[in-house]
Amino acid sequence: MPLAHPPHPVAPPARPGTRAWVALAILCFVYVLNFLDRQLLSILAKPIQDDLGVTDGQLGLIGGLYFALFYCVLSIPVGWLADRTNRVRVLAFACALWSAATIACGFSTNYPQLVLARMSVGVGEAGGVPPSYAIISDLFPPHQRGTALGLYNLGPPIGQAMGVAFGASIAAAYSWRDAFLALGAVGIVTAVIVFVFVREPKRGGLDVLPGATAPQSKPAPAPFWPTLRMFFARPVLLLVSLACGATQFITYALLNFATLFLMREKGMTLSEVAIYYALLVGLGIGGGIYFSGRLVDRLVPRSKLAYAYIPAIGLALAVPFFIGFIWAPSWQLALLFLIVPMALNYFYLSPAVTLVQQEVQPNQRVLSGALLLLVMNLIGLGLGPTFLGAVSDMFKANHPGNSLQLAFYTLVPFYLVAIALFLALARGLRREDDIGVSV
């Protein structure tokens, strides 16, 4: 059954003020901490393995499935709550919670304690990203949301780069535990800053319905089950979620084991990781996310198919360089190859987030963003690292010196799966344009 059209601007609204940009900077820093903490475990994998005696498979579970189960599932009720309450307060509380759990990671003395602490981190981080997506979408008008969300999505690469530099440096100089303790303390201070300085924007305040001359009045809270049914019944929203999940299967597996792979099988030291790998992650992923956000704002007004073709083309170009990274006999050559997929692997994020936020009603944005994260993180975050760690353990018996290298080769077919799903998304977008269906 055809659904109501989403809000679209009649004319470009006024430019966002200083307060909007300050809020965006604070939200981006929260995302930095979110991802810095999430990746700290993988960055410090080798010293944690040496201290607690965990296997590659156990690392994959704790960084993947165990974390994702809580992070993904709880994001749905958190999204529903944030759509009905103050999103800024939800975000501030979530930041404080995951930061306290991060401190608990530093006090873990065995694997079960570390698992419990990481699960608690997942509980807190479930309230981080979906409220932020919706806040930003109400701070910036539709014609600037791709750029704003692209800037916000610089949080992961900055967090990863800082995590590599910060975590490896602290671990090399002191202990891996001290890195968790320091990061958790910074997060608690940041939660207070969010609560004090970020104001809750009006829902849909910058959106104008077709034929209207002014933004719509405050929308009623979106009902949970109708929003859920709308999201999964609409092929375009489901396809973009699955395509992102297939892409994240690769990216999370790579990020969770790249440092261990470079150190154990390519010969890098923690000090070298803190400099060279940190720079590669920050510049590569950051450049890919920001550039793809700009492409969205430039190309989508001409054709909505750009939402699908931007990530599909990026992934296709990344494949040969990813294979080169796995094959390279030295860490220096491996990093040169890795620069390209580190950028192109992330061409999916800004288009996907912008598509979902643009295509649903303002009062459905938090829950819809949470549903997007649910699907793509259950597949990518939950299964990617778990799969790669298990495959590495399987190869270890006969190939103890290069088990991770062989495991990384098994990720290549998932590139083809992701590309095929984004091409299916393009067909879905074209079909909706032909029949005039929208949300």
mmCIF file with all atom_site columns, N, CA and C in Angstrom, residues 346-375:
data_model
loop_
_atom_site.group_PDB
_atom_site.id
_atom_site.type_symbol
_atom_site.label_atom_id
_atom_site.label_alt_id
_atom_site.label_comp_id
_atom_site.label_asym_id
_atom_site.label_entity_id
_atom_site.label_seq_id
_atom_site.pdbx_PDB_ins_code
_atom_site.Cartn_x
_atom_site.Cartn_y
_atom_site.Cartn_z
_atom_site.occupancy
_atom_site.B_iso_or_equiv
_atom_site.pdbx_formal_charge
_atom_site.auth_seq_id
_atom_site.auth_comp_id
_atom_site.auth_asym_id
_atom_site.auth_atom_id
_atom_site.pdbx_PDB_model_num
ATOM 1  N N  . TYR A 1 346 ? 34.736 2.040  2.837  1.00 0.00 ? 346 TYR A N  1
ATOM 2  C CA . TYR A 1 346 ? 33.820 2.862  3.634  1.00 0.00 ? 346 TYR A CA 1
ATOM 3  C C  . TYR A 1 346 ? 33.000 3.819  2.783  1.00 0.00 ? 346 TYR A C  1
ATOM 4  N N  . PHE A 1 347 ? 32.953 3.576  1.492  1.00 0.00 ? 347 PHE A N  1
ATOM 5  C CA . PHE A 1 347 ? 32.082 4.368  0.630  1.00 0.00 ? 347 PHE A CA 1
ATOM 6  C C  . PHE A 1 347 ? 30.603 4.037  0.851  1.00 0.00 ? 347 PHE A C  1
ATOM 7  N N  . TYR A 1 348 ? 30.317 3.019  1.640  1.00 0.00 ? 348 TYR A N  1
ATOM 8  C CA . TYR A 1 348 ? 28.926 2.615  1.857  1.00 0.00 ? 348 TYR A CA 1
ATOM 9  C C  . TYR A 1 348 ? 28.243 3.418  2.965  1.00 0.00 ? 348 TYR A C  1
ATOM 10 N N  . LEU A 1 349 ? 29.004 3.911  3.955  1.00 0.00 ? 349 LEU A N  1
ATOM 11 C CA . LEU A 1 349 ? 28.402 4.371  5.199  1.00 0.00 ? 349 LEU A CA 1
ATOM 12 C C  . LEU A 1 349 ? 27.587 5.657  5.031  1.00 0.00 ? 349 LEU A C  1
ATOM 13 N N  . SER A 1 350 ? 28.189 6.698  4.475  1.00 0.00 ? 350 SER A N  1
ATOM 14 C CA . SER A 1 350 ? 27.458 7.959  4.317  1.00 0.00 ? 350 SER A CA 1
ATOM 15 C C  . SER A 1 350 ? 26.246 7.814  3.395  1.00 0.00 ? 350 SER A C  1
ATOM 16 N N  . PRO A 1 351 ? 26.358 7.139  2.234  1.00 0.00 ? 351 PRO A N  1
ATOM 17 C CA . PRO A 1 351 ? 25.159 6.943  1.410  1.00 0.00 ? 351 PRO A CA 1
ATOM 18 C C  . PRO A 1 351 ? 24.046 6.189  2.129  1.00 0.00 ? 351 PRO A C  1
ATOM 19 N N  . ALA A 1 352 ? 24.405 5.137  2.874  1.00 0.00 ? 352 ALA A N  1
ATOM 20 C CA . ALA A 1 352 ? 23.385 4.327  3.538  1.00 0.00 ? 352 ALA A CA 1
ATOM 21 C C  . ALA A 1 352 ? 22.668 5.112  4.633  1.00 0.00 ? 352 ALA A C  1
ATOM 22 N N  . VAL A 1 353 ? 23.432 5.787  5.471  1.00 0.00 ? 353 VAL A N  1
ATOM 23 C CA . VAL A 1 353 ? 22.828 6.546  6.574  1.00 0.00 ? 353 VAL A CA 1
ATOM 24 C C  . VAL A 1 353 ? 21.959 7.676  6.028  1.00 0.00 ? 353 VAL A C  1
ATOM 25 N N  . THR A 1 354 ? 22.466 8.380  5.026  1.00 0.00 ? 354 THR A N  1
ATOM 26 C CA . THR A 1 354 ? 21.703 9.492  4.448  1.00 0.00 ? 354 THR A CA 1
ATOM 27 C C  . THR A 1 354 ? 20.418 8.994  3.797  1.00 0.00 ? 354 THR A C  1
ATOM 28 N N  . LEU A 1 355 ? 20.483 7.872  3.097  1.00 0.00 ? 355 LEU A N  1
ATOM 29 C CA . LEU A 1 355 ? 19.299 7.310  2.450  1.00 0.00 ? 355 LEU A CA 1
ATOM 30 C C  . LEU A 1 355 ? 18.209 7.003  3.479  1.00 0.00 ? 355 LEU A C  1
ATOM 31 N N  . VAL A 1 356 ? 18.583 6.315  4.547  1.00 0.00 ? 356 VAL A N  1
ATOM 32 C CA . VAL A 1 356 ? 17.589 5.937  5.552  1.00 0.00 ? 356 VAL A CA 1
ATOM 33 C C  . VAL A 1 356 ? 17.010 7.167  6.242  1.00 0.00 ? 356 VAL A C  1
ATOM 34 N N  . GLN A 1 357 ? 17.868 8.113  6.638  1.00 0.00 ? 357 GLN A N  1
ATOM 35 C CA . GLN A 1 357 ? 17.381 9.297  7.341  1.00 0.00 ? 357 GLN A CA 1
ATOM 36 C C  . GLN A 1 357 ? 16.491 10.170 6.439  1.00 0.00 ? 357 GLN A C  1
ATOM 37 N N  . GLN A 1 358 ? 16.787 10.173 5.148  1.00 0.00 ? 358 GLN A N  1
ATOM 38 C CA . GLN A 1 358 ? 16.030 11.002 4.208  1.00 0.00 ? 358 GLN A CA 1
ATOM 39 C C  . GLN A 1 358 ? 14.690 10.375 3.833  1.00 0.00 ? 358 GLN A C  1
ATOM 40 N N  . GLU A 1 359 ? 14.619 9.053  3.896  1.00 0.00 ? 359 GLU A N  1
ATOM 41 C CA . GLU A 1 359 ? 13.463 8.356  3.352  1.00 0.00 ? 359 GLU A CA 1
ATOM 42 C C  . GLU A 1 359 ? 12.410 7.984  4.384  1.00 0.00 ? 359 GLU A C  1
ATOM 43 N N  . VAL A 1 360 ? 12.615 8.348  5.650  1.00 0.00 ? 360 VAL A N  1
ATOM 44 C CA . VAL A 1 360 ? 11.602 8.056  6.658  1.00 0.00 ? 360 VAL A CA 1
ATOM 45 C C  . VAL A 1 360 ? 11.105 9.356  7.277  1.00 0.00 ? 360 VAL A C  1
ATOM 46 N N  . GLN A 1 361 ? 10.001 9.286  8.004  1.00 0.00 ? 361 GLN A N  1
ATOM 47 C CA . GLN A 1 361 ? 9.444  10.459 8.656  1.00 0.00 ? 361 GLN A CA 1
ATOM 48 C C  . GLN A 1 361 ? 10.370 10.931 9.786  1.00 0.00 ? 361 GLN A C  1
ATOM 49 N N  . PRO A 1 362 ? 10.368 12.233 10.110 1.00 0.00 ? 362 PRO A N  1
ATOM 50 C CA . PRO A 1 362 ? 11.247 12.732 11.165 1.00 0.00 ? 362 PRO A CA 1
ATOM 51 C C  . PRO A 1 362 ? 11.084 12.017 12.501 1.00 0.00 ? 362 PRO A C  1
ATOM 52 N N  . ASN A 1 363 ? 9.862  11.620 12.851 1.00 0.00 ? 363 ASN A N  1
ATOM 53 C CA . ASN A 1 363 ? 9.664  10.949 14.133 1.00 0.00 ? 363 ASN A CA 1
ATOM 54 C C  . ASN A 1 363 ? 10.002 9.463  14.088 1.00 0.00 ? 363 ASN A C  1
ATOM 55 N N  . GLN A 1 364 ? 10.482 8.992  12.933 1.00 0.00 ? 364 GLN A N  1
ATOM 56 C CA . GLN A 1 364 ? 10.908 7.597  12.799 1.00 0.00 ? 364 GLN A CA 1
ATOM 57 C C  . GLN A 1 364 ? 12.419 7.470  12.639 1.00 0.00 ? 364 GLN A C  1
ATOM 58 N N  . ARG A 1 365 ? 13.131 8.578  12.698 1.00 0.00 ? 365 ARG A N  1
ATOM 59 C CA . ARG A 1 365 ? 14.547 8.554  12.325 1.00 0.00 ? 365 ARG A CA 1
ATOM 60 C C  . ARG A 1 365 ? 15.422 7.773  13.295 1.00 0.00 ? 365 ARG A C  1
ATOM 61 N N  . VAL A 1 366 ? 15.215 7.945  14.597 1.00 0.00 ? 366 VAL A N  1
ATOM 62 C CA . VAL A 1 366 ? 16.064 7.230  15.553 1.00 0.00 ? 366 VAL A CA 1
ATOM 63 C C  . VAL A 1 366 ? 15.834 5.730  15.434 1.00 0.00 ? 366 VAL A C  1
ATOM 64 N N  . LEU A 1 367 ? 14.561 5.320  15.447 1.00 0.00 ? 367 LEU A N  1
ATOM 65 C CA . LEU A 1 367 ? 14.268 3.890  15.368 1.00 0.00 ? 367 LEU A CA 1
ATOM 66 C C  . LEU A 1 367 ? 14.719 3.308  14.029 1.00 0.00 ? 367 LEU A C  1
ATOM 67 N N  . SER A 1 368 ? 14.529 4.035  12.944 1.00 0.00 ? 368 SER A N  1
ATOM 68 C CA . SER A 1 368 ? 14.971 3.540  11.636 1.00 0.00 ? 368 SER A CA 1
ATOM 69 C C  . SER A 1 368 ? 16.493 3.433  11.573 1.00 0.00 ? 368 SER A C  1
ATOM 70 N N  . GLY A 1 369 ? 17.183 4.437  12.143 1.00 0.00 ? 369 GLY A N  1
ATOM 71 C CA . GLY A 1 369 ? 18.637 4.338  12.214 1.00 0.00 ? 369 GLY A CA 1
ATOM 72 C C  . GLY A 1 369 ? 19.079 3.153  13.057 1.00 0.00 ? 369 GLY A C  1
ATOM 73 N N  . ALA A 1 370 ? 18.347 2.877  14.151 1.00 0.00 ? 370 ALA A N  1
ATOM 74 C CA . ALA A 1 370 ? 18.668 1.722  14.992 1.00 0.00 ? 370 ALA A CA 1
ATOM 75 C C  . ALA A 1 370 ? 18.433 0.417  14.247 1.00 0.00 ? 370 ALA A C  1
ATOM 76 N N  . LEU A 1 371 ? 17.375 0.357  13.437 1.00 0.00 ? 371 LEU A N  1
ATOM 77 C CA . LEU A 1 371 ? 17.102 -0.849 12.656 1.00 0.00 ? 371 LEU A CA 1
ATOM 78 C C  . LEU A 1 371 ? 18.175 -1.077 11.600 1.00 0.00 ? 371 LEU A C  1
ATOM 79 N N  . LEU A 1 372 ? 18.628 0.002  10.969 1.00 0.00 ? 372 LEU A N  1
ATOM 80 C CA . LEU A 1 372 ? 19.743 -0.116 10.030 1.00 0.00 ? 372 LEU A CA 1
ATOM 81 C C  . LEU A 1 372 ? 20.966 -0.693 10.731 1.00 0.00 ? 372 LEU A C  1
ATOM 82 N N  . LEU A 1 373 ? 21.292 -0.137 11.905 1.00 0.00 ? 373 LEU A N  1
ATOM 83 C CA . LEU A 1 373 ? 22.447 -0.626 12.662 1.00 0.00 ? 373 LEU A CA 1
ATOM 84 C C  . LEU A 1 373 ? 22.241 -2.066 13.125 1.00 0.00 ? 373 LEU A C  1
ATOM 85 N N  . LEU A 1 374 ? 21.002 -2.418 13.494 1.00 0.00 ? 374 LEU A N  1
ATOM 86 C CA . LEU A 1 374 ? 20.720 -3.782 13.938 1.00 0.00 ? 374 LEU A CA 1
ATOM 87 C C  . LEU A 1 374 ? 21.104 -4.789 12.869 1.00 0.00 ? 374 LEU A C  1
ATOM 88 N N  . VAL A 1 375 ? 20.610 -4.576 11.655 1.00 0.00 ? 375 VAL A N  1
ATOM 89 C CA . VAL A 1 375 ? 20.849 -5.542 10.580 1.00 0.00 ? 375 VAL A CA 1
ATOM 90 C C  . VAL A 1 375 ? 22.325 -5.575 10.206 1.00 0.00 ? 375 VAL A C  1
#
